[in-house]
C-alpha positions as a printed NumPy array, in Angstrom:
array([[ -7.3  , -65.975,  44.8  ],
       [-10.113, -63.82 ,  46.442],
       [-13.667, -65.273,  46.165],
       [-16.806, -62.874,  45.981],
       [-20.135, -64.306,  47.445],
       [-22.818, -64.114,  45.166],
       [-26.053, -62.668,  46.498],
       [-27.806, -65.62 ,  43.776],
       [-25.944, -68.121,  45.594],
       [-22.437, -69.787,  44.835],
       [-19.283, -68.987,  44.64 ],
       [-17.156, -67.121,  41.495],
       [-13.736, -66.051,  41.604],
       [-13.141, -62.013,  41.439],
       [-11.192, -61.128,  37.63 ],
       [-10.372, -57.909,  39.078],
       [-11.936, -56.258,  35.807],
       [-12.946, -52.812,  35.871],
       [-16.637, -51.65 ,  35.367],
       [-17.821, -49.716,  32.364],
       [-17.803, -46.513,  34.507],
       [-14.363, -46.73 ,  35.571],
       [-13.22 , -47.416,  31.919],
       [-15.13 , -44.642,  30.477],
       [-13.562, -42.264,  33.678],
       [-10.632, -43.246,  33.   ],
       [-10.696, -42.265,  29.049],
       [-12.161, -39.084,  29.844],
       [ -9.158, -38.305,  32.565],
       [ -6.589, -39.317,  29.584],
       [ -8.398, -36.853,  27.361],
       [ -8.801, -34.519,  29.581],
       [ -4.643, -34.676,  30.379],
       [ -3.716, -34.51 ,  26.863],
       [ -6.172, -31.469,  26.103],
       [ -4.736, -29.62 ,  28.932],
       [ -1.669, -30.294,  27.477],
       [ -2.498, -29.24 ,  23.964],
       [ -3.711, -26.332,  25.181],
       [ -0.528, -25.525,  27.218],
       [  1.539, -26.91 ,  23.942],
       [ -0.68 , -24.548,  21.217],
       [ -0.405, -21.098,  23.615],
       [  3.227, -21.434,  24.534],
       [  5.141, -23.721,  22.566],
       [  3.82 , -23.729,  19.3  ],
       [  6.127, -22.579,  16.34 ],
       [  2.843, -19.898,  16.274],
       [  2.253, -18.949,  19.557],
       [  3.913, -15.483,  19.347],
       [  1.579, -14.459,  17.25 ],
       [ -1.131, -12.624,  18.468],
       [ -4.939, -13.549,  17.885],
       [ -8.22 , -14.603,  19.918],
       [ -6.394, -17.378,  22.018],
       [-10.206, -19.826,  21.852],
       [ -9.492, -19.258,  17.692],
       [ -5.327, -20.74 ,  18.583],
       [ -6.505, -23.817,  20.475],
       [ -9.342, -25.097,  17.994],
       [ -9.933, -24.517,  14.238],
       [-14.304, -24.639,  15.134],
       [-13.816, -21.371,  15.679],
       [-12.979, -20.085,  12.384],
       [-15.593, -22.535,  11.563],
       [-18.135, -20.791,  12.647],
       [-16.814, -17.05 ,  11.126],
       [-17.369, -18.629,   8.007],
       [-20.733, -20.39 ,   8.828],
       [-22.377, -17.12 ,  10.247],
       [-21.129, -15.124,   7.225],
       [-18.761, -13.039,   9.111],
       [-15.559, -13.879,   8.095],
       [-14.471, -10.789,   6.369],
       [-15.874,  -8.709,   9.025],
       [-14.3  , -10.334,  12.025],
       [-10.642, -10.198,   9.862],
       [-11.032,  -6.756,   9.659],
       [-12.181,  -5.996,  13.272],
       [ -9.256,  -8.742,  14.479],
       [ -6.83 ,  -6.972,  12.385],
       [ -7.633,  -3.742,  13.7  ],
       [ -7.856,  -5.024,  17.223],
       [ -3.861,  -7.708,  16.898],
       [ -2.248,  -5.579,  14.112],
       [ -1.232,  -6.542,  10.235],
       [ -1.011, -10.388,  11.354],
       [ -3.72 , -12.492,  13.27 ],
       [ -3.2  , -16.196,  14.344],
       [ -7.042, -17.133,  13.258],
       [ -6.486, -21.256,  13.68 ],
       [ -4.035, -22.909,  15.49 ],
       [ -2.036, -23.413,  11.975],
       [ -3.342, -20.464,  10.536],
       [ -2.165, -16.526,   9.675],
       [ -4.229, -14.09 ,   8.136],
       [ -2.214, -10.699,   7.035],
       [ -3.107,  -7.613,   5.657],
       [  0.097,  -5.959,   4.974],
       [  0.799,  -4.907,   1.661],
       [  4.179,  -6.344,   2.285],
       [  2.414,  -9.698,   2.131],
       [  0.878, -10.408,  -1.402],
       [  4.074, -10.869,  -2.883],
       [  5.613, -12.184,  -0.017],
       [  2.678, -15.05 ,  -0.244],
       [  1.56 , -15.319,  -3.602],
       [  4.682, -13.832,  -5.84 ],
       [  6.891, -15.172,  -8.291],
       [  9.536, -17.281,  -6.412],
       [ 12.904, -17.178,  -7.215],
       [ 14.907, -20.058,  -9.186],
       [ 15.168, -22.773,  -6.569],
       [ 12.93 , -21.199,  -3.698],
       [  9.792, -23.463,  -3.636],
       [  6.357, -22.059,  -4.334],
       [  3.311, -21.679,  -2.269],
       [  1.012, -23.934,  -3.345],
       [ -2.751, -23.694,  -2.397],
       [ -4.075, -25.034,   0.682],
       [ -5.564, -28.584,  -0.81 ],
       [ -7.358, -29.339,   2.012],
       [ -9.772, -25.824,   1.074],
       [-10.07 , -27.29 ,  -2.89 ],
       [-12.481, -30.246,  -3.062],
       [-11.743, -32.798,  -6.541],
       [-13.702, -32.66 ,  -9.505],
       [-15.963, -35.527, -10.054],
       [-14.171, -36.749, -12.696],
       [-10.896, -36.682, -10.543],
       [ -8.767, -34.364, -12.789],
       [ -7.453, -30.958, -11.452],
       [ -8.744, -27.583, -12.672],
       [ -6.436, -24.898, -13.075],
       [ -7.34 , -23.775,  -9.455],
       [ -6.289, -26.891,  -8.044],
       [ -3.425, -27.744, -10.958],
       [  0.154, -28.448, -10.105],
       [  2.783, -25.587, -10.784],
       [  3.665, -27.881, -13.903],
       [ -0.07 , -28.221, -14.777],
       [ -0.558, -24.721, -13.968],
       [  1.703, -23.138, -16.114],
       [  0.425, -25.578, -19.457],
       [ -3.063, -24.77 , -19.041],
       [ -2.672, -20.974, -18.155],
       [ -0.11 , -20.57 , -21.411],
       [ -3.127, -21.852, -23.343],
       [ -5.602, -19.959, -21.44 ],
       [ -3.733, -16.473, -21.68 ],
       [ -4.666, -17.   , -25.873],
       [ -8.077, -16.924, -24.662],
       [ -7.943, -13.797, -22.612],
       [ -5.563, -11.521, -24.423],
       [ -6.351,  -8.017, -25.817],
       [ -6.535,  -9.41 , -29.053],
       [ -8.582, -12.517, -28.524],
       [-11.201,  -9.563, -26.603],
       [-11.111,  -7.812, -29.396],
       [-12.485, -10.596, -31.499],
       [-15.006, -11.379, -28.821],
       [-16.492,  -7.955, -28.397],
       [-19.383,  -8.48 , -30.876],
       [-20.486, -11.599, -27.994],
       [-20.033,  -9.17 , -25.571],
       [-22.031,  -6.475, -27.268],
       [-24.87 ,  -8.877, -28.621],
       [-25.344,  -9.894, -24.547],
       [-25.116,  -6.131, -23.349],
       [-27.598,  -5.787, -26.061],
       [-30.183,  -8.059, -24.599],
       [-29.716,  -6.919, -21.058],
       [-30.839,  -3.729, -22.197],
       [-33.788,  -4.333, -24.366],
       [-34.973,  -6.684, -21.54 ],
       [-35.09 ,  -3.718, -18.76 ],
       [-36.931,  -1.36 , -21.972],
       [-38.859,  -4.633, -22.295],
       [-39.878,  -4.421, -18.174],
       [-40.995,  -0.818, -17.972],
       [-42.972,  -0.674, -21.353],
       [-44.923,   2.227, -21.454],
       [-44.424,   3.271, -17.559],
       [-42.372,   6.128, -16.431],
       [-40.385,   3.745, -14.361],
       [-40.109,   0.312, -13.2  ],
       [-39.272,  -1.04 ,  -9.765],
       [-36.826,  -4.229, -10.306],
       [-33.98 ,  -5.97 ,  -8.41 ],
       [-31.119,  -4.731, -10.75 ],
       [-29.219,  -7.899,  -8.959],
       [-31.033, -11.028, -11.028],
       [-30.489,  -9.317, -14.431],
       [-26.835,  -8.824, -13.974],
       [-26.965, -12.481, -12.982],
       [-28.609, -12.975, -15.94 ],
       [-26.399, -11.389, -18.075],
       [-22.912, -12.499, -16.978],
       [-24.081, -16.083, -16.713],
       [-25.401, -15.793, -20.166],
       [-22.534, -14.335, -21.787],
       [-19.827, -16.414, -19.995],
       [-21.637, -19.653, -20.464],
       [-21.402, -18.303, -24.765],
       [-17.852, -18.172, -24.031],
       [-16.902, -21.563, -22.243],
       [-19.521, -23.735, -23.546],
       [-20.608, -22.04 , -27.608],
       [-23.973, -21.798, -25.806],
       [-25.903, -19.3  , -22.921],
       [-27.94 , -20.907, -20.101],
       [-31.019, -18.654, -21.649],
       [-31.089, -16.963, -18.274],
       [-31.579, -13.498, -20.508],
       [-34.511, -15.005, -22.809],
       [-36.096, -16.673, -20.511],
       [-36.035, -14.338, -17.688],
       [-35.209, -16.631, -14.625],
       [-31.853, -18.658, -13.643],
       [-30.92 , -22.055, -15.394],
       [-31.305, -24.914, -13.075],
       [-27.671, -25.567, -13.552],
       [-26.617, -21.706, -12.466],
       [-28.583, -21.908,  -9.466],
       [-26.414, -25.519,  -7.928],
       [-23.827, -23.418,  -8.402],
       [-25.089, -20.729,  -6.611],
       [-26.208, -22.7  ,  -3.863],
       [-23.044, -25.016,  -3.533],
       [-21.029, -21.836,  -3.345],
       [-23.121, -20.657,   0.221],
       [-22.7  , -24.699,   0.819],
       [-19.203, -24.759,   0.748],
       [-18.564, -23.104,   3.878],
       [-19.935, -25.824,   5.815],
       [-17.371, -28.148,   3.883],
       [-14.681, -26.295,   5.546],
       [-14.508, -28.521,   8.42 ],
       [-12.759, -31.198,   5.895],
       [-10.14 , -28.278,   5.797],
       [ -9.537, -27.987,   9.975],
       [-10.348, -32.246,   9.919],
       [ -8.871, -33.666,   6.631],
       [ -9.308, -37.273,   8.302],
       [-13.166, -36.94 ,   7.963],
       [-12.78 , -36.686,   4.013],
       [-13.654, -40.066,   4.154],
       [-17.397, -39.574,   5.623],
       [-18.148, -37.01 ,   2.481],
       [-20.854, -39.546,   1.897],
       [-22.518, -39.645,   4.964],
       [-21.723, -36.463,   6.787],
       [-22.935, -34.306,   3.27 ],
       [-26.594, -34.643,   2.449],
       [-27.542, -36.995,  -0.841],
       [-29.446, -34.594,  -2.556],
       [-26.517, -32.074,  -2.296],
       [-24.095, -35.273,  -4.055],
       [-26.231, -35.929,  -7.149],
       [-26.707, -32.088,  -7.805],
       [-23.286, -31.891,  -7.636],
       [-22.851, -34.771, -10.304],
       [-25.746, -33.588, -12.563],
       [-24.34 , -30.027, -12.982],
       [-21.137, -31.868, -14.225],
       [-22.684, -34.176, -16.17 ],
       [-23.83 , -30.858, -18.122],
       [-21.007, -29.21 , -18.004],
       [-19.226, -32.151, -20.049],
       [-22.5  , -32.524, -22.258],
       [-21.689, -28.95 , -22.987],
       [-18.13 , -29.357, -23.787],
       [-18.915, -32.502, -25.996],
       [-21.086, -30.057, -27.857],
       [-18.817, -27.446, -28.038],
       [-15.254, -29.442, -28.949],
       [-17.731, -30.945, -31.74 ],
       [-17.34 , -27.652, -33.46 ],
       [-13.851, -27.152, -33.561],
       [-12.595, -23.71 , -33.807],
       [-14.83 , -22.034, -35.404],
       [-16.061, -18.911, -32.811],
       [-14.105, -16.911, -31.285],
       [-14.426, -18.478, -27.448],
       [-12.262, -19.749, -25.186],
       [-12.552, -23.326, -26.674],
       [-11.126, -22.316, -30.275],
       [ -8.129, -20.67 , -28.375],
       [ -7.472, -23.843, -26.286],
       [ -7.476, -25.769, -29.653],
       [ -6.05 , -23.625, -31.875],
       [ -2.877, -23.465, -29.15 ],
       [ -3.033, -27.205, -28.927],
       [  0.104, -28.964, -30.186],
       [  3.241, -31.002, -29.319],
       [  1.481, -32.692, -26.531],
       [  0.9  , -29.524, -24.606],
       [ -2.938, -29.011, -25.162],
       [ -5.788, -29.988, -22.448],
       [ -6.885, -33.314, -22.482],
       [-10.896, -32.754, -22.919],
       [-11.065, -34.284, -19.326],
       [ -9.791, -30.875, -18.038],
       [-11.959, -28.902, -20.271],
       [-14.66 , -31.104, -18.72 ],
       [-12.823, -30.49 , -14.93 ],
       [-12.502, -26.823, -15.766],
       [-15.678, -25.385, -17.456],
       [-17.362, -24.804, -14.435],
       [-14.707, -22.925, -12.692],
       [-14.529, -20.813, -16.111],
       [-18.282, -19.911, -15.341],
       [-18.441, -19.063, -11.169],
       [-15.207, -17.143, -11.816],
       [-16.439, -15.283, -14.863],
       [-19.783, -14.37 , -14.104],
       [-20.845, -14.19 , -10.305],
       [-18.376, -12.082,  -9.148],
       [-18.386,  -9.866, -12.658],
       [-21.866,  -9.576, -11.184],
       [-21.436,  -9.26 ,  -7.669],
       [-19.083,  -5.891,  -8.628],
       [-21.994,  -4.25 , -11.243],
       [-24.15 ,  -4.768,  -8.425],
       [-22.066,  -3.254,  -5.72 ],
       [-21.021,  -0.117,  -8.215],
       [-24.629,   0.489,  -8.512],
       [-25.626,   0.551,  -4.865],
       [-22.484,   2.645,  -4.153],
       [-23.313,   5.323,  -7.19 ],
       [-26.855,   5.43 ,  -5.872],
       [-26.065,   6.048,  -2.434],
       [-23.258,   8.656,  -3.011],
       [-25.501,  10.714,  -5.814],
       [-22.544,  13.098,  -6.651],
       [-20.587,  10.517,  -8.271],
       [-23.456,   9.545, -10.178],
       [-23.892,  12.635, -11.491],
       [-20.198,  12.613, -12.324],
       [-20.411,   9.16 , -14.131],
       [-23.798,  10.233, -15.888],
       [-21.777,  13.068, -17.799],
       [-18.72 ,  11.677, -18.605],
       [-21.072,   8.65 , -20.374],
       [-23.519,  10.669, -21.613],
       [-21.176,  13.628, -22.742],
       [-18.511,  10.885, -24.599],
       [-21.297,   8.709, -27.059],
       [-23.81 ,  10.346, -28.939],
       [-25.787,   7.416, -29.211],
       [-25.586,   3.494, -27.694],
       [-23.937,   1.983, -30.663],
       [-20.966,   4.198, -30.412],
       [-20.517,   2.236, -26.62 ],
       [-17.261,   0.319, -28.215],
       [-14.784,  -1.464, -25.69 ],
       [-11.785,   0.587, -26.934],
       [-13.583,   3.79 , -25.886],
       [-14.954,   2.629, -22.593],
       [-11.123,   2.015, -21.187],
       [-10.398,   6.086, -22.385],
       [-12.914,   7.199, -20.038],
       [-11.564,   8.062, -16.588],
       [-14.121,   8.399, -13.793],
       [-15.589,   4.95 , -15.077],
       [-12.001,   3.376, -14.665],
       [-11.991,   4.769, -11.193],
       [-15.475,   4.463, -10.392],
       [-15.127,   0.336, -10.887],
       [-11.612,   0.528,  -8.818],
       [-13.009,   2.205,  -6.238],
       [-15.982,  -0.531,  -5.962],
       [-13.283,  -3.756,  -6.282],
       [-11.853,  -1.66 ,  -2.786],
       [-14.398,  -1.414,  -0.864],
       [-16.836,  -4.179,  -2.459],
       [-14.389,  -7.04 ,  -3.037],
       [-16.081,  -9.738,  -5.766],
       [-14.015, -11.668,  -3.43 ],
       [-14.107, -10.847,   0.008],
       [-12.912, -13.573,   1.873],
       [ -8.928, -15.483,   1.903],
       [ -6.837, -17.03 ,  -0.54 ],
       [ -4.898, -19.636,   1.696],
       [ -1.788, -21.171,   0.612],
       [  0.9  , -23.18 ,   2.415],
       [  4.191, -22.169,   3.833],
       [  6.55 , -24.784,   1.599],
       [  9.617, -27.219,   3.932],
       [ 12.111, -24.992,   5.11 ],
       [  9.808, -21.745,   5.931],
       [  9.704, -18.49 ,   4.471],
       [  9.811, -15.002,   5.673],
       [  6.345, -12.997,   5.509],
       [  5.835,  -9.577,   6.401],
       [  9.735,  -9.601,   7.431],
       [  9.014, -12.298,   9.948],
       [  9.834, -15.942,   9.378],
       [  7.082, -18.161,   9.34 ],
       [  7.812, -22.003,   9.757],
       [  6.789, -24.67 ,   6.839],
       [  3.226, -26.262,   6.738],
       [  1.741, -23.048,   7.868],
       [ -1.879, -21.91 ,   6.189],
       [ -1.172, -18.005,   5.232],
       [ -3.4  , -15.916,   3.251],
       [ -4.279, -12.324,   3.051],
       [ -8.042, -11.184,   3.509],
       [ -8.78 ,  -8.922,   0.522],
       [-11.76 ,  -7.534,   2.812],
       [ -9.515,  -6.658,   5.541],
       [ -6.567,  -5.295,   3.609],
       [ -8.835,  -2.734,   1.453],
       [-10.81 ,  -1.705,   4.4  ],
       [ -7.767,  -0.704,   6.41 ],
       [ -6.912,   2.533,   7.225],
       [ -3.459,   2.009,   7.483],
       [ -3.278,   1.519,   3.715],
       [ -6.108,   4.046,   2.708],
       [ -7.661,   7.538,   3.919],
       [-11.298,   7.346,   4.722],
       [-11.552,   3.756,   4.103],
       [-15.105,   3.184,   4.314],
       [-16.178,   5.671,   1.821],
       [-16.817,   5.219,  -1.64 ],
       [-13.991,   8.13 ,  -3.193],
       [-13.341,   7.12 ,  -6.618],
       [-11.286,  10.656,  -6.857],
       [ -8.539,   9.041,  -5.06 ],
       [ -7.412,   6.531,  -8.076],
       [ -7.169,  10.135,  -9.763],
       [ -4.674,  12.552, -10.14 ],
       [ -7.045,  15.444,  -8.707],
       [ -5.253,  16.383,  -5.627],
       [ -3.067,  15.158,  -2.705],
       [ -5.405,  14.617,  -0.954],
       [ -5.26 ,  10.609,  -1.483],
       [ -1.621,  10.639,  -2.232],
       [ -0.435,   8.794,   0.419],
       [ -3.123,   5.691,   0.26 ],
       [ -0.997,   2.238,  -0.731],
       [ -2.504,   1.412,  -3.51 ],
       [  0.176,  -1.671,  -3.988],
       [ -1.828,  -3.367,  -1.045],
       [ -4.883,  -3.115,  -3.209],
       [ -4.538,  -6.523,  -5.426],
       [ -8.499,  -7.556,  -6.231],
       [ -7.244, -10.003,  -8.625],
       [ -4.606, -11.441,  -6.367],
       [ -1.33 , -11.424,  -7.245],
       [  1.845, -13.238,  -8.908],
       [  1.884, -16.438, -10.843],
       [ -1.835, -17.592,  -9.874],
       [ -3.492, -14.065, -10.359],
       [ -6.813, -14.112, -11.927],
       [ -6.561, -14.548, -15.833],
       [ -9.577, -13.059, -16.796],
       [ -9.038,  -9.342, -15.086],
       [ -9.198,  -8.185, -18.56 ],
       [-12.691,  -9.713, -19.95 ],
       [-14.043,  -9.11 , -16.358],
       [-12.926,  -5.677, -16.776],
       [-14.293,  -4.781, -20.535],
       [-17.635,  -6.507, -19.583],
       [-18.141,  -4.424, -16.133],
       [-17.056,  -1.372, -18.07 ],
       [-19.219,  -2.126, -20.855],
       [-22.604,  -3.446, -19.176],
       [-22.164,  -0.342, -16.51 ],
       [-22.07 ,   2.378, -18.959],
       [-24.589,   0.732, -21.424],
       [-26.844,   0.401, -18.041],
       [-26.472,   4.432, -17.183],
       [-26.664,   5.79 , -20.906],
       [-30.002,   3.92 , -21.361],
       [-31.306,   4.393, -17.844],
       [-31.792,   6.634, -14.769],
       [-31.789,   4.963, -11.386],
       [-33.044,   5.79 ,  -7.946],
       [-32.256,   3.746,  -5.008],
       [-35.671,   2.096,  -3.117],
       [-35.558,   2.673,   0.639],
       [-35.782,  -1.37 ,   1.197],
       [-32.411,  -1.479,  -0.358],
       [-30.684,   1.402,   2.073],
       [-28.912,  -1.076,   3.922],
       [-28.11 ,  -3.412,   1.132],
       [-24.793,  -3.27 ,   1.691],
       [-24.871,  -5.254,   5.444],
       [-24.165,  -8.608,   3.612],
       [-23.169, -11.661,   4.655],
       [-20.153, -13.728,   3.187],
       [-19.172, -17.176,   2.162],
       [-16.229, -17.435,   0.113],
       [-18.336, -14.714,  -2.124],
       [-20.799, -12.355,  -1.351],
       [-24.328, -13.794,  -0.033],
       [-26.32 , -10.689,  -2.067],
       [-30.074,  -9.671,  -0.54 ],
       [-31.704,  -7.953,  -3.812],
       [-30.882,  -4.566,  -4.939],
       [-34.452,  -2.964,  -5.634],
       [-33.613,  -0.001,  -7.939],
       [-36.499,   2.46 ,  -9.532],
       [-35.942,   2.618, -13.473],
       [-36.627,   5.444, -15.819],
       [-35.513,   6.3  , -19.291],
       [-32.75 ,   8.234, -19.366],
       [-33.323,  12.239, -18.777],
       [-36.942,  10.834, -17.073],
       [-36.617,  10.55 , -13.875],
       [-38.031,  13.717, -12.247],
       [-36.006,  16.463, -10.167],
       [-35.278,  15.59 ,  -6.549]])
């Protein structure tokens, strides 16, 4: 036994028991040895690590992080894309493609006994009320809900709900007369009132009911949390990279964020209650779901509740995000607008002959609003989904299971690989005009994703942007305000982050010669 001599006075036997400092050395040593040897592990051996990329982005997952909390993540897929080819290692579990090859490698139809790629549910938080939304939905789930669901969005069931659609494009327009009164034009930030009116009309649609964003001129309480949570959620990526942190949702997400969260569900279900209370009476996507209803394979109203509010972000801010993209694009490139102008103004007579059947006869428009979903995405950022057990080959290259893939819409429509003069707005080349365009590949263009999960509502989203655009340019000249030049340097998360578009209004055939 060895004896130390204390300074105090006595004597204590020496435990041999290492100080604070040595312990806490010591830790950071192990970690040190184990980082160093993920590193070494993520850059060499990984299933991934032949796959090129930024090789900070392959060690740690903060790094895609922060893309997504500066806004930049469609940008930097592009430039990375550009820079490593048609597939980027952008996490160390993550791909990111832009080859046409891979939307139906990723996101097709599966054959019988191949095993599907389901979305990444570490990207999809839960409803409050626990129950999956058709986003979030198992394939079995899935495929219940979007048979009743394709009722509510067929041609026919549109055709029934054009007189909602009308009665909202309607408003929209006698609320811009109502702005410039008397004037010979009207500055206003064409933005809000497309806001307005796709909120409005889509909240008639899921709930009987609009948020009287139109009426009252100025967003619903409850359209504005949505707003916000969608610029919020891509701080709440970091659950995706660290699932294990779920737990701390509580403490690591502010309170006031939490009970905004639960009050714009609680309305969302008072709004159902109201609605189901009806029965099927209107022509909405309720009286579709009910009417469908039977032999056990309807939606409980706990997934109405779960999926109302997915039914309103999907059908109204990107519907608007596009009108308002369109319009900056026309505006900027005046020779299409001139083009649009006469093929509106030279096809109806007057505004009520604006019908929904006419609008999809009408050419340029068609291509004018294809154009914008290219090179103004709704969408802009990734759809992730997950490699299934057993891998899968993408982009003729096998990629091992419990890999994140996606393909970034941004990247893939910007690319001039797939299409000549990519960052010009050329609506000629979804035309039969010339060769010119002939060789673009269009089959990598897929704004509405793709296979089994594609967007169901391409087809109202479609009518009402066709609709609301040509109603907008038979009423109305525009001019572009020099504030708004650069309107187009946006930032992203998940959707578009939109500054306002400030637009000069005049009566049509008043604004004066440039």
């Amino acid at each position: 036994m060895v004896f130390d001599f204390l300074a105090m006075g006595g004597w204590r036997p020496a435990l041999a028991v290492p100080s604070f400092w040595s312990l806490l050395s010591g830790l950071f040593a192990l970690l040190c040895v184990y980082y160093v040897g993920w590193i070494i592990h993520t850059l060499c051996f990984h299933p991934l690590s032949g796959y090129p990329g930024p090789k900070l982005a392959a060690i740690t997952p903060l790094v895609h992080l922060i893309w997504d909390i500066q806004g930049k993540q469609h940008s930097t897929m592009k430039r990375l894309h550009d820079k490593y080819g048609d597939v980027v290692r952008i996490a160390p579990n993550a791909l990111v493609y832009r080859a046409a090859t891979a939307w139906k490698d990723i996101y097709g139809h599966r054959k019988k006994g191949h095993q599907v790629f389901i979305k990444d549910p570490a990207l999809y938080a839960p409803t409050p009320n626990g129950v999956n939304a058709i986003i979030t939905a198992n394939e079995h789930d899935h495929s219940r809900m979007r048979r009743l669901l394709t009722h509510a969005f067929s041609n026919k069931a549109l055709g029934e709900q054009e007189e909602i659609l009308q009665m909202y494009a309607g408003m929209f327009i006698d609320k811009l007369k109502g702005l410039m009164g008397n004037a010979l034009s009207q500055d206003i930030d064409i933005t809000c009132w497309f806001n307005f009116t796709t909120f409005d009309l889509i909240g008639d649609l899921a709930f009987g009911e609009p948020f009287g964003c139109l009426s009252n001129s100025k967003y619903h309480w409850w359209v504005r949390i949505i707003l916000d949570a969608v610029k919020a959620s891509a701080y709440l990526k970091i659950f995706w990279f660290y699932p294990f942190l779920v737990p701390l949702v509580q403490v690591l997400v502010p309170k006031h964020l939490l009970q905004k969260r639960q009050a714009s569900f609680d309305l969302s279900v008072e709004k159902v209650r109201r609605r189901l209370a009806l029965g099927a009476t209107r022509p909405d996507f309720t009286s579709y779901i009910l009417k469908h209803s039977k032999d056990g394979k309807g939606m409980s109203a706990e997934e109405m509740d779960a999926n109302s509010a997915v039914f309103v972000l999907a059908g109204s801010e990107t519907t608007a995000a596009l009108l308002s993209g369109v319009t900056y694009y026309l505006l900027r490139y005046r020779d299409k607008y001139e083009r649009l102008i006469q093929e509106i103004r030279g096809t109806f007579e007057k505004d009520a002959d604006i019908k929904l059947s006419a609008l999809v006869e009408l050419p340029y428009l068609n291509s004018v609003l294809t154009e914008a979903m290219r090179i103004y995405p709704p969408i802009p950022s990734m759809l992730p989904r997950v490699v299934p057990e057993g891998g899968a080959m993408i982009n003729d290259r096998y990629v091992p299971g419990n890999v994140s893939v996606s393909v970034s819409l941004f990247s893939a429509f910007h690319a001039a690989s797939h299409f000549k003069n990519p960052e010009a707005f050329v609506p000629e080349r979804w035309l039969s005009e010339s060769n010119e365009y002939v060789n673009d590949k269009k089959e990598a263009f897929q704004p509405y994703s793709y296979g089994p999960r594609n967007c169901l509502g391409q087809h109202l989203a479609n009518a009402e942007m066709r609709l609301l655009l040509a109603k907008l340019l038979w009423n109305f000249d525009l001019e572009l305000l020099p504030e708004s030049l650069h309107w187009i340097d946006q930032k992203s998360f998940s959707l578009w982050s939109r500054p306002e578009l400030k637009v000069k209004l005049f009566r049509a055939g008043a604004r004066p010669a440039l």
